CSV table of C-alpha atoms and ligand atoms in Angstrom, one decimal:
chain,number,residue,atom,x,y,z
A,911,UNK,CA,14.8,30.8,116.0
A,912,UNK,CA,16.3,27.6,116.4
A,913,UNK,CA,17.8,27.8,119.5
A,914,UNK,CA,14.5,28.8,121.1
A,915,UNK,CA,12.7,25.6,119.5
A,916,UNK,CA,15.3,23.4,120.8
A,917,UNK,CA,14.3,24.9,124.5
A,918,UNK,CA,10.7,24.3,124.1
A,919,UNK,CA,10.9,20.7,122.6
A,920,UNK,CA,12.7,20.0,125.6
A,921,UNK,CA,10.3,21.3,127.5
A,922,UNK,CA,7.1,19.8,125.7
A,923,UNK,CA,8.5,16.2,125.8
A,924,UNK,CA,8.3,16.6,129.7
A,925,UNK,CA,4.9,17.4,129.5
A,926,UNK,CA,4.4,14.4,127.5
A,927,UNK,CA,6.1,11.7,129.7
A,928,UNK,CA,5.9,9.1,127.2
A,929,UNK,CA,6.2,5.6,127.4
A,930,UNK,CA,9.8,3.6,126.3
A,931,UNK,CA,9.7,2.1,122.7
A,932,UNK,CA,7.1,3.4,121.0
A,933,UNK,CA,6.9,4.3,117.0
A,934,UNK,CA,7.1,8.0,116.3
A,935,UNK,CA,6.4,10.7,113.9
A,936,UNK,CA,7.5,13.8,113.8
A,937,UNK,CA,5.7,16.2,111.2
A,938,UNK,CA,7.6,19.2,109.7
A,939,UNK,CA,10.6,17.8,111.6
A,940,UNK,CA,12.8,21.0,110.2
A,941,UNK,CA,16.4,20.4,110.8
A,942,UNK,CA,15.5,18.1,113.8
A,943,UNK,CA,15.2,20.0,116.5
A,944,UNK,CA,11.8,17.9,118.0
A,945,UNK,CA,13.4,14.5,116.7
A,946,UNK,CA,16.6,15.6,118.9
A,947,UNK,CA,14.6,16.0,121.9
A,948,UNK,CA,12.6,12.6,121.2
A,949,UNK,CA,15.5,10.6,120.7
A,950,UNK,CA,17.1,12.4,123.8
A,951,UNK,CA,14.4,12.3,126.5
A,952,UNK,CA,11.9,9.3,124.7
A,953,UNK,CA,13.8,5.8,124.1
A,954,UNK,CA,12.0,5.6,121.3
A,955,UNK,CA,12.0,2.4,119.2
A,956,UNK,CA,11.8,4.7,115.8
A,957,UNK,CA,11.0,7.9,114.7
A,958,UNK,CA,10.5,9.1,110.8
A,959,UNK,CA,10.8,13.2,110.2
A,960,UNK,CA,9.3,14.3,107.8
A,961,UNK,CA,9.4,18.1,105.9
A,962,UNK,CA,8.5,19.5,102.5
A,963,UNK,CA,12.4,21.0,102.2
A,964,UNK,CA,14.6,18.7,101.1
A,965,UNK,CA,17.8,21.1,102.0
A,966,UNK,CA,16.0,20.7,105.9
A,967,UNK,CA,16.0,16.8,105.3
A,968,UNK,CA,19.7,16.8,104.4
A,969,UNK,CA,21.0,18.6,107.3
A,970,UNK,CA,18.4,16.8,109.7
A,971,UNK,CA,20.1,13.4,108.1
A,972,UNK,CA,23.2,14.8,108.7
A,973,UNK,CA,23.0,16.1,112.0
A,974,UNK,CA,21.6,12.8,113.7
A,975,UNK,CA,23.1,9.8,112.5
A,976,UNK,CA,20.8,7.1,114.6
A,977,UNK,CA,19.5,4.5,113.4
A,978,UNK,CA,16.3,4.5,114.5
A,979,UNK,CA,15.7,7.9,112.9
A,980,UNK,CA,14.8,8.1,109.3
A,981,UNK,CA,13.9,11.7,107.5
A,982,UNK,CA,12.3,11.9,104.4
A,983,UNK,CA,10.6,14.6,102.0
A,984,UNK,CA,6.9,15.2,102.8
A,985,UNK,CA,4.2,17.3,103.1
A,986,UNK,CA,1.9,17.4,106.3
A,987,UNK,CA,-1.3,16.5,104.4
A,988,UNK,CA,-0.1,13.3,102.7
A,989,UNK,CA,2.1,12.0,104.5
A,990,UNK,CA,4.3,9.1,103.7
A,991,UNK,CA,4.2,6.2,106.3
A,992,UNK,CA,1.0,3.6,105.9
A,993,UNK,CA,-2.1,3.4,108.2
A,994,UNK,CA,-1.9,2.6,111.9
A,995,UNK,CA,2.2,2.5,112.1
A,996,UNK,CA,3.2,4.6,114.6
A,997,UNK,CA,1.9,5.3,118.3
A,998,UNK,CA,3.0,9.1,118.7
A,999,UNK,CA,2.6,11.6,116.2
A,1000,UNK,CA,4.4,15.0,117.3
A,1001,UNK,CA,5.0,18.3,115.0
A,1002,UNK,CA,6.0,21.7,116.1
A,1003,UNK,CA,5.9,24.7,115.5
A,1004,UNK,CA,4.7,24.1,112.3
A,1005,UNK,CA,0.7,23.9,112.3
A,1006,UNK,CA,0.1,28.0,111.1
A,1007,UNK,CA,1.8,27.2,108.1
A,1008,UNK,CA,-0.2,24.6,106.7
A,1009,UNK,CA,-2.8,25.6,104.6
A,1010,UNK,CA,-5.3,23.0,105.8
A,1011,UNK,CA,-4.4,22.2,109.0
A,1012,UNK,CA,-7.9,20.3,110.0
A,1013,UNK,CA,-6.7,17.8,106.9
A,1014,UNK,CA,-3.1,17.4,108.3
A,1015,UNK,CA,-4.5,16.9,111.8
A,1016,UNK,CA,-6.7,13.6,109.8
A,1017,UNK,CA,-3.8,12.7,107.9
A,1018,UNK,CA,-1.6,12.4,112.0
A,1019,UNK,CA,-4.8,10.4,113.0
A,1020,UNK,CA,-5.0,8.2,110.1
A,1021,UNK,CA,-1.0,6.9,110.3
A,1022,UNK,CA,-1.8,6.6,114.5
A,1023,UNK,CA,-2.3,3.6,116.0
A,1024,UNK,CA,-6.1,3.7,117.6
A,1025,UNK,CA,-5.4,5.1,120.8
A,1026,UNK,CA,-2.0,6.9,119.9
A,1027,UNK,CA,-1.3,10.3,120.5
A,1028,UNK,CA,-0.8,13.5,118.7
A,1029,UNK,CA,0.6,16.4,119.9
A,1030,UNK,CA,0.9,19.7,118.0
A,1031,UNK,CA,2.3,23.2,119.5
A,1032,UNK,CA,2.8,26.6,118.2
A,1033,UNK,CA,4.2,29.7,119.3
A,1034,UNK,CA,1.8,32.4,120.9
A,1035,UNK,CA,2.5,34.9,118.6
A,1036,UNK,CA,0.1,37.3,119.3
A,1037,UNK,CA,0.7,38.1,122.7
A,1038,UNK,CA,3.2,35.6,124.7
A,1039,UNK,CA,6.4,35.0,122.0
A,1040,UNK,CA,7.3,38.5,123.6
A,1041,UNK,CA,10.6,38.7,121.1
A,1042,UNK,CA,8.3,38.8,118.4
A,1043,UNK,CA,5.7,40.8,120.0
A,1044,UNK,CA,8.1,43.6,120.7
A,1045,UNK,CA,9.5,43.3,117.1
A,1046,UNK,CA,6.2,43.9,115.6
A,1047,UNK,CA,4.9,46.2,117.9
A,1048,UNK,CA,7.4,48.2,116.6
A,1049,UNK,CA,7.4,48.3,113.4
A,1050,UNK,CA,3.8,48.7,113.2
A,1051,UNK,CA,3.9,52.2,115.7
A,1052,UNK,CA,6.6,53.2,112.6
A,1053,UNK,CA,4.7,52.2,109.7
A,1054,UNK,CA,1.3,50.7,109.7
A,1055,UNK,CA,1.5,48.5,106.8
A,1056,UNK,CA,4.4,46.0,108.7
A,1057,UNK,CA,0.9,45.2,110.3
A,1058,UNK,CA,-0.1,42.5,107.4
A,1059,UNK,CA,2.9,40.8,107.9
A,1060,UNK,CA,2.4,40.5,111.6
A,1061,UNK,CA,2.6,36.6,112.8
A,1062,UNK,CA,0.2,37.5,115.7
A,1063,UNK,CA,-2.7,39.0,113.0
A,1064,UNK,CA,-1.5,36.0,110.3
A,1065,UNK,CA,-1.8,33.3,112.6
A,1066,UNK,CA,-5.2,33.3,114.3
A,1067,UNK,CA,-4.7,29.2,114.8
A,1068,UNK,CA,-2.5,29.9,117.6
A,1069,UNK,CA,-4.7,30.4,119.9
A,1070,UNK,CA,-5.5,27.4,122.4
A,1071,UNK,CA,-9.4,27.6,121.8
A,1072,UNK,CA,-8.7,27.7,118.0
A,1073,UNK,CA,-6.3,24.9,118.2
A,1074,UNK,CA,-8.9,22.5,120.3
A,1075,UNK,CA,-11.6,23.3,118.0
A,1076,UNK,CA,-9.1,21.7,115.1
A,1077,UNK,CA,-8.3,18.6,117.0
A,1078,UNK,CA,-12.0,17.6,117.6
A,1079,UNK,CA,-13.2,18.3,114.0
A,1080,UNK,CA,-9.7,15.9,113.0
A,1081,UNK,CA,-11.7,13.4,115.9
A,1082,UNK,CA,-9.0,13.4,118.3
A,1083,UNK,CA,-10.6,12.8,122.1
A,1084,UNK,CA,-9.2,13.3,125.1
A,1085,UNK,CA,-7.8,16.8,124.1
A,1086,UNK,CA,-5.4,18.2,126.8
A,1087,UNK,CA,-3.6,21.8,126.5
A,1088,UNK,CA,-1.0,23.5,128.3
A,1089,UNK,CA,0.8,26.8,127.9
A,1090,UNK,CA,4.6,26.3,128.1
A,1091,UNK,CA,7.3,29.0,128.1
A,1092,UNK,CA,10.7,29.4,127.8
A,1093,UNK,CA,13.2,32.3,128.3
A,1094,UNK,CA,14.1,33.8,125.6
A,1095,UNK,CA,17.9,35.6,127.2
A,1096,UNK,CA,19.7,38.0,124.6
A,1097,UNK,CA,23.5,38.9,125.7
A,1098,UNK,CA,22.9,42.0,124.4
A,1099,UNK,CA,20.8,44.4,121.8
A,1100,UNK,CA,22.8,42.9,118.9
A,1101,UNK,CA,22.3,39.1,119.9
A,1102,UNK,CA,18.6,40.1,120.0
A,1103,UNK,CA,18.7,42.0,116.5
A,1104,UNK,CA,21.4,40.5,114.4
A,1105,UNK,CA,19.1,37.3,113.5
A,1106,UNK,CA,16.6,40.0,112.0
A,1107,UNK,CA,18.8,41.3,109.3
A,1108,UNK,CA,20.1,38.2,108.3
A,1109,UNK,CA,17.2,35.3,109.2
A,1110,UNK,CA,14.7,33.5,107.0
A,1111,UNK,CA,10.9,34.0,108.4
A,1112,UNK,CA,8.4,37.3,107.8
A,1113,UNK,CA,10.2,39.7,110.4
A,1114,UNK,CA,13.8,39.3,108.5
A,1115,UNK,CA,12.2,39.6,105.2
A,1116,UNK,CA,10.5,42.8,106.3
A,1117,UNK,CA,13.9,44.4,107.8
A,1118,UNK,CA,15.4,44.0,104.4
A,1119,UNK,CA,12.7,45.2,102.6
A,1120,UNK,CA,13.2,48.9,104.7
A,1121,UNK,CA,15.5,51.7,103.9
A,1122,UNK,CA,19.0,52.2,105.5
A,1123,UNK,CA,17.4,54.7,107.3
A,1124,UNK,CA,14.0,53.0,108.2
A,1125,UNK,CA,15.8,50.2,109.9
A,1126,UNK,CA,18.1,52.0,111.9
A,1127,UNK,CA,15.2,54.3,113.4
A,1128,UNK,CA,13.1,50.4,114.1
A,1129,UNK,CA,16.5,49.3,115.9
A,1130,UNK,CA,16.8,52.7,117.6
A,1131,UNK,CA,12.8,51.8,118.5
A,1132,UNK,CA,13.8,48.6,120.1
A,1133,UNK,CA,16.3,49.6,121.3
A,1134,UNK,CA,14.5,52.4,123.6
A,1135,UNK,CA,11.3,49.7,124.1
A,1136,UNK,CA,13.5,46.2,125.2
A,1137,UNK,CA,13.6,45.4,128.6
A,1138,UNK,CA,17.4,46.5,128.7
A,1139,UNK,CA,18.6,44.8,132.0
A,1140,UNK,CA,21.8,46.6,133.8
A,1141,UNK,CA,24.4,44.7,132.0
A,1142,UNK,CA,23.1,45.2,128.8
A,1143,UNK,CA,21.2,41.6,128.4
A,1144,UNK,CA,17.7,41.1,127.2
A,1145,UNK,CA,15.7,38.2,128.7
A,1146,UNK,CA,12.1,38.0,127.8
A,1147,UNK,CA,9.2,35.2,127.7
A,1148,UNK,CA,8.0,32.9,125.1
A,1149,UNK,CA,5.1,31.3,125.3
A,1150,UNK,CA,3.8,28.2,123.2
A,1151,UNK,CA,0.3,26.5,123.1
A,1152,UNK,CA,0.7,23.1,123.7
A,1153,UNK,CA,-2.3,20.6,122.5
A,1154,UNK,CA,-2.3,17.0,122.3
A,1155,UNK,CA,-4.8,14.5,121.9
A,1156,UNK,CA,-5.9,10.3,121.0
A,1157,UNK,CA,-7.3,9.1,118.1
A,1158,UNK,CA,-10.4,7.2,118.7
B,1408,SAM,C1,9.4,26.8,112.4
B,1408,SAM,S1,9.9,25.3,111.6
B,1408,SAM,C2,9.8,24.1,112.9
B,1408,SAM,C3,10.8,23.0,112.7
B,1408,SAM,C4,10.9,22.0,113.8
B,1408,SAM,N1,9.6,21.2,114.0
B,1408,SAM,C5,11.2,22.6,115.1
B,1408,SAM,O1,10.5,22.5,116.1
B,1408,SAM,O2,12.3,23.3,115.2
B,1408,SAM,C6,8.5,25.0,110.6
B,1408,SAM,C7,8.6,23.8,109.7
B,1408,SAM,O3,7.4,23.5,109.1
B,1408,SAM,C8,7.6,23.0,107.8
B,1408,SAM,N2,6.4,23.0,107.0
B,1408,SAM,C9,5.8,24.0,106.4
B,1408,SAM,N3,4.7,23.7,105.7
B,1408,SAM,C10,4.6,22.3,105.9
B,1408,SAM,C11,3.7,21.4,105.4
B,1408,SAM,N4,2.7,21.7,104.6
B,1408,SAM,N5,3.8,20.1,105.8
B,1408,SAM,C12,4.9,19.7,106.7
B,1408,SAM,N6,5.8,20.6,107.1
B,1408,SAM,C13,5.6,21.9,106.8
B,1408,SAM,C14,8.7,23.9,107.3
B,1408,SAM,O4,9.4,23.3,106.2
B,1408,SAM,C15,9.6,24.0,108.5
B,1408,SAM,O5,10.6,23.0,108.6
């Protein structure tokens, strides 16, 4: 999934137009593909990453050498940097997996600045991350049970009516939302399915949990329901929910 989350943090830091120099904060920073994009399009003065994996802190560290970037081990809901120290709180594609996500959204707010931003976004999982969509869609028609493992049915947060409702009980004003898609462009059916029988996330763990034979008839599935261009490629849609807002 990485290549599609570089794409969209692109493509959410042009919706955000921030200022020059300001202090940032990126949540669940991953292996930096948001704190690339910030340091790319932002002229930031700093920006801390911060993630509960420590082997996604390492290669984050090692990948961008910069020093106004620092990384370091953390979860969402406590998060280590001291009250009012930073002016832009960003995290993406990370919200659904946080258990309390109304107390991580408090947490942003209390390390803001008053008037700072935060700006939190998620993949549309159950209708507009058509990659997904199609996945699940068929594995469900095969065998109902893939249905609990789902994203779309997992992840009722990513919705943007769910996701405003979170910011205003964290007290974040000014709420703004946007959807924002990318193309997701497969050279072929194995560019588009490889990742799946190899990949970390709930999709790869299902193909491997199937028989030989199960998982051959799910690609053959695909296969028959991917909107197969001409020359073999795949390009489809994905759509994220975009939501950021100020602390009072
Ligand atoms: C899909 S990745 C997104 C990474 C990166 N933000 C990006 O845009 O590519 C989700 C990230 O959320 C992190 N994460 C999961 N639970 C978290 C929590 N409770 N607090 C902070 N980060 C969390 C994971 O470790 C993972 O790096």
């Amino acid at each position: 999934m990485g290549r599609w989350s570089r794409l969209l943090a692109n493509d959410v830091m042009a919706w955000l137009d921030p200022s020059p120099g300001l202090r940032w904060l990126d949540v669940g920073c991953g292996t930096g593909a948001l704190t690339a994009a910030v340091l790319d399009t932002a002229s930031p003065h700093s920006i801390v990453g911060i993630d509960p994996s420590a082997a996604y802190i390492a290669s984050a560290t090692n990948r961008l050498p910069d020093a106004r970037v620092g990384f370091e081990v953390g979860e969402a809901t406590a998060l280590p940097l001291p009250d009012a120290s930073v002016e832009e709180v960003v995290s993406g594609l990370v919200l659904n997996f946080v258990p309390d996500e109304v107390a991580a959204l408090r947490e942003m707010c209390r390390v803001l600045v008053p008037g700072g931003r935060v700006t939190v976004y998620v993949w549309d999982y159950a209708d507009g991350m058509k990659m997904l969509r199609h996945f699940w869609d068929a594995a469900v028609g095969l065998d109902s049970t893939a249905a609990a493992l789902d994203e779309g049915v997992r992840f009722p947060l990513c919705r943007p009516d769910t996701l405003e409702s979170c910011l205003l009980a964290a007290g974040l004003e000014e709420l703004q939302a946007t959807a924002i898609e990318i193309t997701t462009a497969f050279a072929d059916f194995d560019d588009y399915w490889q990742p799946f029988l190899g990949g970390q996330g709930p999709a790869p763990g299902y193909c491997a949990s199937l028989t030989t034979q199960a998982r051959a008839q799910l690609a053959g599935l695909l296969r028959d329901t991917l909107p197969v261009q001409e020359d073999g490629s795949i390009q489809m849609t994905a759509r994220a929910w975009a939501i950021r807002g100020r602390s009072g």
